[in-house]
JSON list of C-alpha atoms in Angstrom, two decimals:
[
{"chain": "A", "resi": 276, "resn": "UNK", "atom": "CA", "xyz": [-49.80, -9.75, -40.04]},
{"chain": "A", "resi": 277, "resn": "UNK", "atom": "CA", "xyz": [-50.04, -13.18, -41.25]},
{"chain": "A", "resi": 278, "resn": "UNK", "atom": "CA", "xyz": [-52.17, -15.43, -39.25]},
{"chain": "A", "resi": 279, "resn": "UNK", "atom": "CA", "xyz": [-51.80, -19.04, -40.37]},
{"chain": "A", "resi": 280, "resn": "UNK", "atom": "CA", "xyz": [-48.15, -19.49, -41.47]},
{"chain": "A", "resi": 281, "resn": "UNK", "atom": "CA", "xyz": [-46.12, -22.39, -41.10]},
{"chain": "A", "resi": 282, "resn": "UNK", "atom": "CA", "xyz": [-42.04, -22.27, -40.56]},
{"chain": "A", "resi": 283, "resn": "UNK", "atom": "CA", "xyz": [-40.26, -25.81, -42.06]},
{"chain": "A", "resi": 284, "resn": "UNK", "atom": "CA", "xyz": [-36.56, -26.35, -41.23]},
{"chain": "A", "resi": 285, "resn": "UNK", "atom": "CA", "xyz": [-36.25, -27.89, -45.01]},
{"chain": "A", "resi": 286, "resn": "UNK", "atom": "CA", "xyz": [-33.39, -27.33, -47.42]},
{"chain": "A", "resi": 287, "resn": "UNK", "atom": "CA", "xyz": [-35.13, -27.97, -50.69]},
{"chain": "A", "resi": 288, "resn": "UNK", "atom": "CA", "xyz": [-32.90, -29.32, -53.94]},
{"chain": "A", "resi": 289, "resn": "UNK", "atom": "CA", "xyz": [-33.40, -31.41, -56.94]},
{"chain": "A", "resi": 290, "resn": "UNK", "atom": "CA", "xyz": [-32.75, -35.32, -54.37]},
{"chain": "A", "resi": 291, "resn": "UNK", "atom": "CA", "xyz": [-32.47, -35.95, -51.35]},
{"chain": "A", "resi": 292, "resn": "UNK", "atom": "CA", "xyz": [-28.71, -35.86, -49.75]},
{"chain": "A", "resi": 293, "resn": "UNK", "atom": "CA", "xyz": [-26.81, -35.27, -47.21]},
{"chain": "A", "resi": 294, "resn": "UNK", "atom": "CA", "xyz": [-25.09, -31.69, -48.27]},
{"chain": "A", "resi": 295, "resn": "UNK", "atom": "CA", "xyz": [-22.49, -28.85, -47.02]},
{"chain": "A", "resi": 296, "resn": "UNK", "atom": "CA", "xyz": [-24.17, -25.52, -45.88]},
{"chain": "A", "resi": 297, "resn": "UNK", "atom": "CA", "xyz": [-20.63, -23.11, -46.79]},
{"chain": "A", "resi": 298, "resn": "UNK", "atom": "CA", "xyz": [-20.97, -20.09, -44.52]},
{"chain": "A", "resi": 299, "resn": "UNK", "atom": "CA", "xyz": [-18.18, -17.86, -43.48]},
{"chain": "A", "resi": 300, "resn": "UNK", "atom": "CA", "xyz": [-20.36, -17.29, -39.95]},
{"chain": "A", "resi": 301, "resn": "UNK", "atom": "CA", "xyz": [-23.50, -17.43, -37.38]},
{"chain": "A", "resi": 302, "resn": "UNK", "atom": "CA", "xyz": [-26.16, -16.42, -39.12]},
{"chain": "A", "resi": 303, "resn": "UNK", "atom": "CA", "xyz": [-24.59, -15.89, -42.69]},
{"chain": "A", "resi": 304, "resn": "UNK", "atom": "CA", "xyz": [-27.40, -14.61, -44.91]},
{"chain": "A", "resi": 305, "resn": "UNK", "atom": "CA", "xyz": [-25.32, -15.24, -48.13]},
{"chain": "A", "resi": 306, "resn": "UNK", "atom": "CA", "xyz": [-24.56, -18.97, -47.80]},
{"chain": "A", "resi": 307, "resn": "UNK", "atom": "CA", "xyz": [-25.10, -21.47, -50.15]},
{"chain": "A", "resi": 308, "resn": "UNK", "atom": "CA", "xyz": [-25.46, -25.46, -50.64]},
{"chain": "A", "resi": 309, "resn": "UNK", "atom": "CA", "xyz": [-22.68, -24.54, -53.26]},
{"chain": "A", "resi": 310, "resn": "UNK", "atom": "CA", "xyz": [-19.27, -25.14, -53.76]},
{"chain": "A", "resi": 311, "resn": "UNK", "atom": "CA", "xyz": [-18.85, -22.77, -56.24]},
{"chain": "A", "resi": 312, "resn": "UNK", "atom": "CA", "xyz": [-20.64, -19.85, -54.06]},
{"chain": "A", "resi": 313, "resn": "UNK", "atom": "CA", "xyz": [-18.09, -17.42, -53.19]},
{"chain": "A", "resi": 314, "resn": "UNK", "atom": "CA", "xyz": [-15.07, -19.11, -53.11]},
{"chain": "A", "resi": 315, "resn": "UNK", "atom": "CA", "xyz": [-12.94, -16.37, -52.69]},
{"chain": "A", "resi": 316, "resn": "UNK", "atom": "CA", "xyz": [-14.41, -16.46, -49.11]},
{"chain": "A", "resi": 317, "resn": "UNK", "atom": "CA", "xyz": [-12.94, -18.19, -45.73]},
{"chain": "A", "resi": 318, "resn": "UNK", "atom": "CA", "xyz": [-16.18, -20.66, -45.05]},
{"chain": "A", "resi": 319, "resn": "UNK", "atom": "CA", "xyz": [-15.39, -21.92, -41.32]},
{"chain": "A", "resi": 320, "resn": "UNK", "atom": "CA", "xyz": [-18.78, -21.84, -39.93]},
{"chain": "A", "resi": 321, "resn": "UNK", "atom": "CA", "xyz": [-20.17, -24.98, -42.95]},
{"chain": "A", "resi": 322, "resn": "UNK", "atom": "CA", "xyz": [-22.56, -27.69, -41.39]},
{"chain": "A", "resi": 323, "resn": "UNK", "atom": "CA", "xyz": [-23.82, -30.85, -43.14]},
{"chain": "A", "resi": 324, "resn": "UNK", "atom": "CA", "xyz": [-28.16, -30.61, -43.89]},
{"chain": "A", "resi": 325, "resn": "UNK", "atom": "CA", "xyz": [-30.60, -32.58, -45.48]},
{"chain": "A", "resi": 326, "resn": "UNK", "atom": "CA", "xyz": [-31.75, -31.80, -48.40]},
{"chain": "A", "resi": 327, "resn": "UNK", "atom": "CA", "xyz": [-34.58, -33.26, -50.31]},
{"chain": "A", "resi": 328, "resn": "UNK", "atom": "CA", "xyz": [-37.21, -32.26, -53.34]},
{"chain": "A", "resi": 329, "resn": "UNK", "atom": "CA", "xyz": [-40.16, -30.00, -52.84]},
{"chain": "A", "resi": 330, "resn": "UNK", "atom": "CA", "xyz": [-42.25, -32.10, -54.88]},
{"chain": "A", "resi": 331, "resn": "UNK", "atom": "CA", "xyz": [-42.70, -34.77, -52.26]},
{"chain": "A", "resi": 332, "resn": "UNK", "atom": "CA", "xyz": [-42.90, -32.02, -49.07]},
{"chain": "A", "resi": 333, "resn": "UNK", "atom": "CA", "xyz": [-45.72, -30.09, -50.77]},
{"chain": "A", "resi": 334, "resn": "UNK", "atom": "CA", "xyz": [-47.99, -33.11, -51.42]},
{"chain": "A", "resi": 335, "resn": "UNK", "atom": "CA", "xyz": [-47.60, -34.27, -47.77]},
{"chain": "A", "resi": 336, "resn": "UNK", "atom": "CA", "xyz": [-48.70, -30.70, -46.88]},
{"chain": "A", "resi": 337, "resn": "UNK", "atom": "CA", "xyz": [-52.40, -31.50, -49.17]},
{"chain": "A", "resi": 338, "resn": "UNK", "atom": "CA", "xyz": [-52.61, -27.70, -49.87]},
{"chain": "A", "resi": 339, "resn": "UNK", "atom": "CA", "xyz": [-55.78, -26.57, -52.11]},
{"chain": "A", "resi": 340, "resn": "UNK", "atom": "CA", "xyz": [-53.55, -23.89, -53.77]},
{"chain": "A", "resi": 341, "resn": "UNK", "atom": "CA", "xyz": [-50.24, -21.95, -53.96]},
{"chain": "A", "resi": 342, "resn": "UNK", "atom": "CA", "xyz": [-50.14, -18.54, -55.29]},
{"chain": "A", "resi": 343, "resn": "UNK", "atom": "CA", "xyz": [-46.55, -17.66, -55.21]},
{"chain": "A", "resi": 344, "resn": "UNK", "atom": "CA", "xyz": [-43.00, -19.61, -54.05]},
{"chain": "A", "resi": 345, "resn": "UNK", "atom": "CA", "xyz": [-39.45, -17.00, -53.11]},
{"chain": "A", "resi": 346, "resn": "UNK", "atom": "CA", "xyz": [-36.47, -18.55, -53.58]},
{"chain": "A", "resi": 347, "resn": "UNK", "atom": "CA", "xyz": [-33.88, -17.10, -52.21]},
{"chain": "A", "resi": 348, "resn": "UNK", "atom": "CA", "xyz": [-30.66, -19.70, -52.11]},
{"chain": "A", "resi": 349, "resn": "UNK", "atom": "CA", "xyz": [-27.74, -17.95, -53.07]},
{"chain": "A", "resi": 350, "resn": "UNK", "atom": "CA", "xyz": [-27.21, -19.37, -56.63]},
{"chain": "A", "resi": 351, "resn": "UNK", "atom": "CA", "xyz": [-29.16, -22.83, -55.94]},
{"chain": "A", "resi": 352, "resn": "UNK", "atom": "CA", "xyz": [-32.23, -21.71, -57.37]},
{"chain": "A", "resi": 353, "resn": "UNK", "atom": "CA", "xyz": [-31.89, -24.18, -60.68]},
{"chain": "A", "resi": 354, "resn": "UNK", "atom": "CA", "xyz": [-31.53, -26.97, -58.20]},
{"chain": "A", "resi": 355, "resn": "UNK", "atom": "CA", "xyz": [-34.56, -26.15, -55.60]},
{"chain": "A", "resi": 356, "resn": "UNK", "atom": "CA", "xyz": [-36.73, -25.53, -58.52]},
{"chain": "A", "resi": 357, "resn": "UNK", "atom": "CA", "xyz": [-35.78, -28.90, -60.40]},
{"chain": "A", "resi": 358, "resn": "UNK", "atom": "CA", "xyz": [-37.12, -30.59, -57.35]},
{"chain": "A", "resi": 359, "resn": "UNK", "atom": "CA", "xyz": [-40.73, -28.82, -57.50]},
{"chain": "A", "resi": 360, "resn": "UNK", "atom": "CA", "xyz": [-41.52, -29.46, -61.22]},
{"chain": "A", "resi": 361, "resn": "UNK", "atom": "CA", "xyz": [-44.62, -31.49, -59.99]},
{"chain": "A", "resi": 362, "resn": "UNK", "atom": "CA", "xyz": [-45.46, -28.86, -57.65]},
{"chain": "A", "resi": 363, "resn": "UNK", "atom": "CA", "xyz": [-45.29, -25.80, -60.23]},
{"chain": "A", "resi": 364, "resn": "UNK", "atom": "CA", "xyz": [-47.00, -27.93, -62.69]},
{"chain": "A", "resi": 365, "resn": "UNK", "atom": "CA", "xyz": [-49.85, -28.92, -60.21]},
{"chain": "A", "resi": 366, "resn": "UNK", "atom": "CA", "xyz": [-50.61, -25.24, -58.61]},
{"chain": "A", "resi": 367, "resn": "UNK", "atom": "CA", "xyz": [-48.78, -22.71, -61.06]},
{"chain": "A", "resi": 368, "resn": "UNK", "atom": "CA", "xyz": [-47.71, -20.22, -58.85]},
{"chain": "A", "resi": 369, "resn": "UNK", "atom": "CA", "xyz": [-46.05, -17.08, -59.77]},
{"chain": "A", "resi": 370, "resn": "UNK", "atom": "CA", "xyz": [-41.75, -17.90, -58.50]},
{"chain": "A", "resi": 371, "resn": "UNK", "atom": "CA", "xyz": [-39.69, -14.95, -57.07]},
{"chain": "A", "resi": 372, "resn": "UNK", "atom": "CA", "xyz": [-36.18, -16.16, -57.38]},
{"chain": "A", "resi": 373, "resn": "UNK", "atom": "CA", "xyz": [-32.70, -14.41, -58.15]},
{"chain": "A", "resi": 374, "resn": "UNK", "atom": "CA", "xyz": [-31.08, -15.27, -61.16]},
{"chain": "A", "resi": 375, "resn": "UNK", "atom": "CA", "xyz": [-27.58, -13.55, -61.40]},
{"chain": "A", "resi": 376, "resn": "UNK", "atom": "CA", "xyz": [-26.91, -11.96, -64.72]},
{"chain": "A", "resi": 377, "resn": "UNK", "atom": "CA", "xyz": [-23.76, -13.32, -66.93]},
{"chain": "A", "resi": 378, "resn": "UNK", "atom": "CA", "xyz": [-21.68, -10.66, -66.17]},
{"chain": "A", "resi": 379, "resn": "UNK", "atom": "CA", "xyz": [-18.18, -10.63, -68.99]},
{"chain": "A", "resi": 380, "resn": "UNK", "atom": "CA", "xyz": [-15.89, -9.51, -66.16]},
{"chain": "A", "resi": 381, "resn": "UNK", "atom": "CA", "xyz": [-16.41, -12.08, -64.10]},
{"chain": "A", "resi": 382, "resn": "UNK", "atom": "CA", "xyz": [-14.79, -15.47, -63.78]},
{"chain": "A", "resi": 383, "resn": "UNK", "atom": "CA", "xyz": [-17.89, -17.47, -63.22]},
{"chain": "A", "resi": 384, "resn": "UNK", "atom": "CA", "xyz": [-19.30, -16.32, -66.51]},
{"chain": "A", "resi": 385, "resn": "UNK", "atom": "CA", "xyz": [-19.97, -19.46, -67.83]},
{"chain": "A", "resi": 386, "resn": "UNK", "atom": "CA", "xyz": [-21.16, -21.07, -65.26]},
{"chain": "A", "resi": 387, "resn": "UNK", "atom": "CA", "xyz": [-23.57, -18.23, -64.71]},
{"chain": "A", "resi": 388, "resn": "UNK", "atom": "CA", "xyz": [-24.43, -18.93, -68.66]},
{"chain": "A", "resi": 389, "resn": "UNK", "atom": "CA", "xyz": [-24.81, -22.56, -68.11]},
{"chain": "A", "resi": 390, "resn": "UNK", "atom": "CA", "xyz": [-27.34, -22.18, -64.97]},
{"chain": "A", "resi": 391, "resn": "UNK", "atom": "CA", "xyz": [-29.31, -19.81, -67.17]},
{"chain": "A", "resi": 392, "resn": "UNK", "atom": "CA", "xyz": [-29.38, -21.72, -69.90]},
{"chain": "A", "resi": 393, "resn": "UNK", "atom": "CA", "xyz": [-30.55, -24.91, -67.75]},
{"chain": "A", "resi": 394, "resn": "UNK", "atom": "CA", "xyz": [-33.12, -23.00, -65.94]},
{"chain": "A", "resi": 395, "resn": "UNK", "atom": "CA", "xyz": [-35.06, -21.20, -69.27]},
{"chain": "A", "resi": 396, "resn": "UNK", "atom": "CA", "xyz": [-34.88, -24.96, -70.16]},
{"chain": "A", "resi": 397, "resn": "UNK", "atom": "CA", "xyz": [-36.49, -25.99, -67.11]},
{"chain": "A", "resi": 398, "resn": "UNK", "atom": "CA", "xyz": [-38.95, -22.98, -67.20]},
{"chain": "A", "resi": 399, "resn": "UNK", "atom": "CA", "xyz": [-39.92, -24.24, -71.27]},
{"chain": "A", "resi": 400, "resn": "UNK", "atom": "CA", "xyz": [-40.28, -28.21, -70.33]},
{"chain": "A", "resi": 401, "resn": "UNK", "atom": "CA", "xyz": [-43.06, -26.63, -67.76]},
{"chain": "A", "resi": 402, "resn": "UNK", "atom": "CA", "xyz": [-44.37, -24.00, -69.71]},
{"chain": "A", "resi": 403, "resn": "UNK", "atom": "CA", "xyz": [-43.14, -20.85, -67.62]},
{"chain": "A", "resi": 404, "resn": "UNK", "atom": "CA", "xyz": [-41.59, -17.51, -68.27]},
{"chain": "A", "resi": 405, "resn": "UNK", "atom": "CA", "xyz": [-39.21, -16.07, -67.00]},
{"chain": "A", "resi": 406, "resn": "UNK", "atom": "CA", "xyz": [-39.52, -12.40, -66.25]},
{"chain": "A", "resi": 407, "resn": "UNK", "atom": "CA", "xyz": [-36.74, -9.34, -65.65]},
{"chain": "A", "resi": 408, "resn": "UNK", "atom": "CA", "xyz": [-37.43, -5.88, -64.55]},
{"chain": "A", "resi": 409, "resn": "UNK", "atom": "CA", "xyz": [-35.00, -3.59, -66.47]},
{"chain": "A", "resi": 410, "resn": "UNK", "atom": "CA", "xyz": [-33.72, -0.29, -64.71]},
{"chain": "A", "resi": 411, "resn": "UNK", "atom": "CA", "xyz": [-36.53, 1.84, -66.04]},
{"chain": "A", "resi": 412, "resn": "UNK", "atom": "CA", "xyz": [-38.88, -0.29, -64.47]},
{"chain": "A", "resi": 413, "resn": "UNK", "atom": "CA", "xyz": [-39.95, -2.66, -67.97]},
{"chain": "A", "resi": 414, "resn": "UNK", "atom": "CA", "xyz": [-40.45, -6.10, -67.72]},
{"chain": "A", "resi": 415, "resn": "UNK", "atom": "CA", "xyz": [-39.39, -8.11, -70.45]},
{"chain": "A", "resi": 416, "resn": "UNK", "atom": "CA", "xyz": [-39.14, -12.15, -71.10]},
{"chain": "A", "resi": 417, "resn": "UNK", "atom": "CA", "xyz": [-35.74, -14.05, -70.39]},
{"chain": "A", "resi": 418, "resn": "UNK", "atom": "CA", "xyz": [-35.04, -15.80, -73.67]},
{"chain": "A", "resi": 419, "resn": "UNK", "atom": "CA", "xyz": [-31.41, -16.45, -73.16]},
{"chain": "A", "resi": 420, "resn": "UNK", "atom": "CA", "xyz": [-28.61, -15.67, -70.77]},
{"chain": "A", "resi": 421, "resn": "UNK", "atom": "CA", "xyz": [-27.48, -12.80, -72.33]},
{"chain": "A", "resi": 422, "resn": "UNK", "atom": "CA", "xyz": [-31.07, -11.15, -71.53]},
{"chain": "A", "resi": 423, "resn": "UNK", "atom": "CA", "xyz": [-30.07, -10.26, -68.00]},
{"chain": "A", "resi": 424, "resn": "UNK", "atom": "CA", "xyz": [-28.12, -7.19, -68.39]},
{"chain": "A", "resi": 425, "resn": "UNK", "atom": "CA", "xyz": [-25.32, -6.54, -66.20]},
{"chain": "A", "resi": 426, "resn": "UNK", "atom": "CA", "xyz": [-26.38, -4.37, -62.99]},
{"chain": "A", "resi": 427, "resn": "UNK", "atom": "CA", "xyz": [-29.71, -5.24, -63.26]},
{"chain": "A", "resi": 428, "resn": "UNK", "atom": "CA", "xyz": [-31.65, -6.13, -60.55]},
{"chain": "A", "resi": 429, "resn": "UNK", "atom": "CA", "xyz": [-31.13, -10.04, -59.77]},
{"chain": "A", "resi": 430, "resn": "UNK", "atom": "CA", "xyz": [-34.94, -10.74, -58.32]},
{"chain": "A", "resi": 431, "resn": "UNK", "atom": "CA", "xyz": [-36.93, -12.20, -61.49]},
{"chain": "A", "resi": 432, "resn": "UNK", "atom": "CA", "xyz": [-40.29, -13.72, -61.71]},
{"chain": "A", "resi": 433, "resn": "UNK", "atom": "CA", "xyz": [-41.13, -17.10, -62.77]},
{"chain": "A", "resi": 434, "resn": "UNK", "atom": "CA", "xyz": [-44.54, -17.55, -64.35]},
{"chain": "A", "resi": 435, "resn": "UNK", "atom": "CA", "xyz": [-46.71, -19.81, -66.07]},
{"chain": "A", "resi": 436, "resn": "UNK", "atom": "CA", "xyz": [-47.48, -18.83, -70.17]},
{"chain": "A", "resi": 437, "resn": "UNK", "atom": "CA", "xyz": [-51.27, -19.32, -68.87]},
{"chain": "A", "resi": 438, "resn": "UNK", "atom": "CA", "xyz": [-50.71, -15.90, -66.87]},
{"chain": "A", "resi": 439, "resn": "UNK", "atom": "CA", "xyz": [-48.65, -13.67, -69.19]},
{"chain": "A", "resi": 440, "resn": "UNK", "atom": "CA", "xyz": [-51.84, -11.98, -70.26]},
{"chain": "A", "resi": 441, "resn": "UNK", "atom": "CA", "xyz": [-52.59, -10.94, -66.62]},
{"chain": "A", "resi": 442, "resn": "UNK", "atom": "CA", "xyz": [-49.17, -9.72, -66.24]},
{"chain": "A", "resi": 443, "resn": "UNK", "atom": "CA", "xyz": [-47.88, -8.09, -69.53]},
{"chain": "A", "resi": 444, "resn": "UNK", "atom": "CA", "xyz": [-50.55, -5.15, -70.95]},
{"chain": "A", "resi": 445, "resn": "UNK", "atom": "CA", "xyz": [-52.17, -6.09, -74.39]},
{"chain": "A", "resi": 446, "resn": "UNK", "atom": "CA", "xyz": [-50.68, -5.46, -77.72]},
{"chain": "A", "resi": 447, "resn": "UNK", "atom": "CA", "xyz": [-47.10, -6.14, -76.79]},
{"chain": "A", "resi": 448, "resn": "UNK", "atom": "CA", "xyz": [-44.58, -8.80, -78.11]},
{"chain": "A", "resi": 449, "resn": "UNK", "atom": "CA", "xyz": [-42.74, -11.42, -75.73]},
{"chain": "A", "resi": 450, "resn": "UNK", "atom": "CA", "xyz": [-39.05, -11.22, -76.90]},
{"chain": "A", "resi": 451, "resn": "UNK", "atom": "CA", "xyz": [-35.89, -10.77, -75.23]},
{"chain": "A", "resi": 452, "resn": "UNK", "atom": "CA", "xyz": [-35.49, -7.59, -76.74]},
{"chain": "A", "resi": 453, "resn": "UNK", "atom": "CA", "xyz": [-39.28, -6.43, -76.88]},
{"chain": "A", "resi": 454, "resn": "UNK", "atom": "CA", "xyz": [-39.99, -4.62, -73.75]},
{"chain": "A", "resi": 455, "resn": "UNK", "atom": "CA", "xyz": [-42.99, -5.27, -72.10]},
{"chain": "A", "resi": 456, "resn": "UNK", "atom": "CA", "xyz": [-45.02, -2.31, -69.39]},
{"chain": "A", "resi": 457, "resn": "UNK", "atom": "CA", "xyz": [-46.71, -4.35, -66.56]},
{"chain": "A", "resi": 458, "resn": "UNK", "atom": "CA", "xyz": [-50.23, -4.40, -66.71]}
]
């Protein structure tokens, strides 16, 4: 039912390169600009793309406004969003992206922990919050890595501080621990 949309063939990161798409076939829904994305996996169907910042592809477009950006890149999300820091800046939109929680029995544990860490950093320098919905449907705020629980559901919302008092109901506390109820 949308009317005026717009498809680009862009793969957004943080600079423009020349980079591997891994995918283990036609079609592959879970592949990644990442070397480190599932490496336990056979990868034979890989192509080279371009890849360049958001930033500059968003001001060519000369939109009056942006309400929301999904991100969906199978653990690139820290890159993509590096290269629209101008762009969520500018419009503010609301960001539904999927930021893997640091699970302990995994191997790629710290590099989970590092990507979180370098993304709440990110969200700070560019005054956003990051958002997780716990299992009985709370939102709290991200403060560190250890904030996304194991099992929880990976989709989290980026948003600017300006909008927390749309989105979180009055008289709560932001706090990794403090849950919030969605206004």
């Amino acid at each position: 039912g949308i009317s005026a949309a717009t498809v680009l063939p862009d793969a957004l990161a943080e600079q423009r390169a020349r980079q591997t798409f891994h995918a283990r076939r036609l079609g592959d829904k879970m592949g990644s600009l990442l070397t480190t994305h599932r490496v336990e996996k056979d990868r034979p169907f890989s192509f080279s793309v371009m890849t360049q910042p958001g930033d500059p592809l968003f001001e060519a477009l000369e939109l009056q406004a942006i309400s929301a950006i999904k991100i969906d890149v199978e653990g690139a999300e820290l890159e993509v969003l590096s290269g629209l820091k101008e762009t969520l800046l500018r419009y503010q939109p609301t960001v539904i992206c999927e930021v893997l929680p640091v699970d302990a029995d995994r191997s790629d544990r710290e590099e989970r922990r590092c990507k979180v860490d370098a993304l709440l950093a990110l969200a700070q320098v560019i005054d956003y919050r990051l958002l997780s919905k716990g299992d009985d449907g709370r939102i709290s705020v991200v403060l560190n890595a250890d904030d996304l629980l194991p099992g929880s559901e990976p989709d989290r919302l980026l948003v600017p501080s300006s909008a927390m008092d749309r989105i979180m109901s009055p008289g709560t506390q932001a706090g990794g621990t403090d849950e919030q109820t969605p206004a």
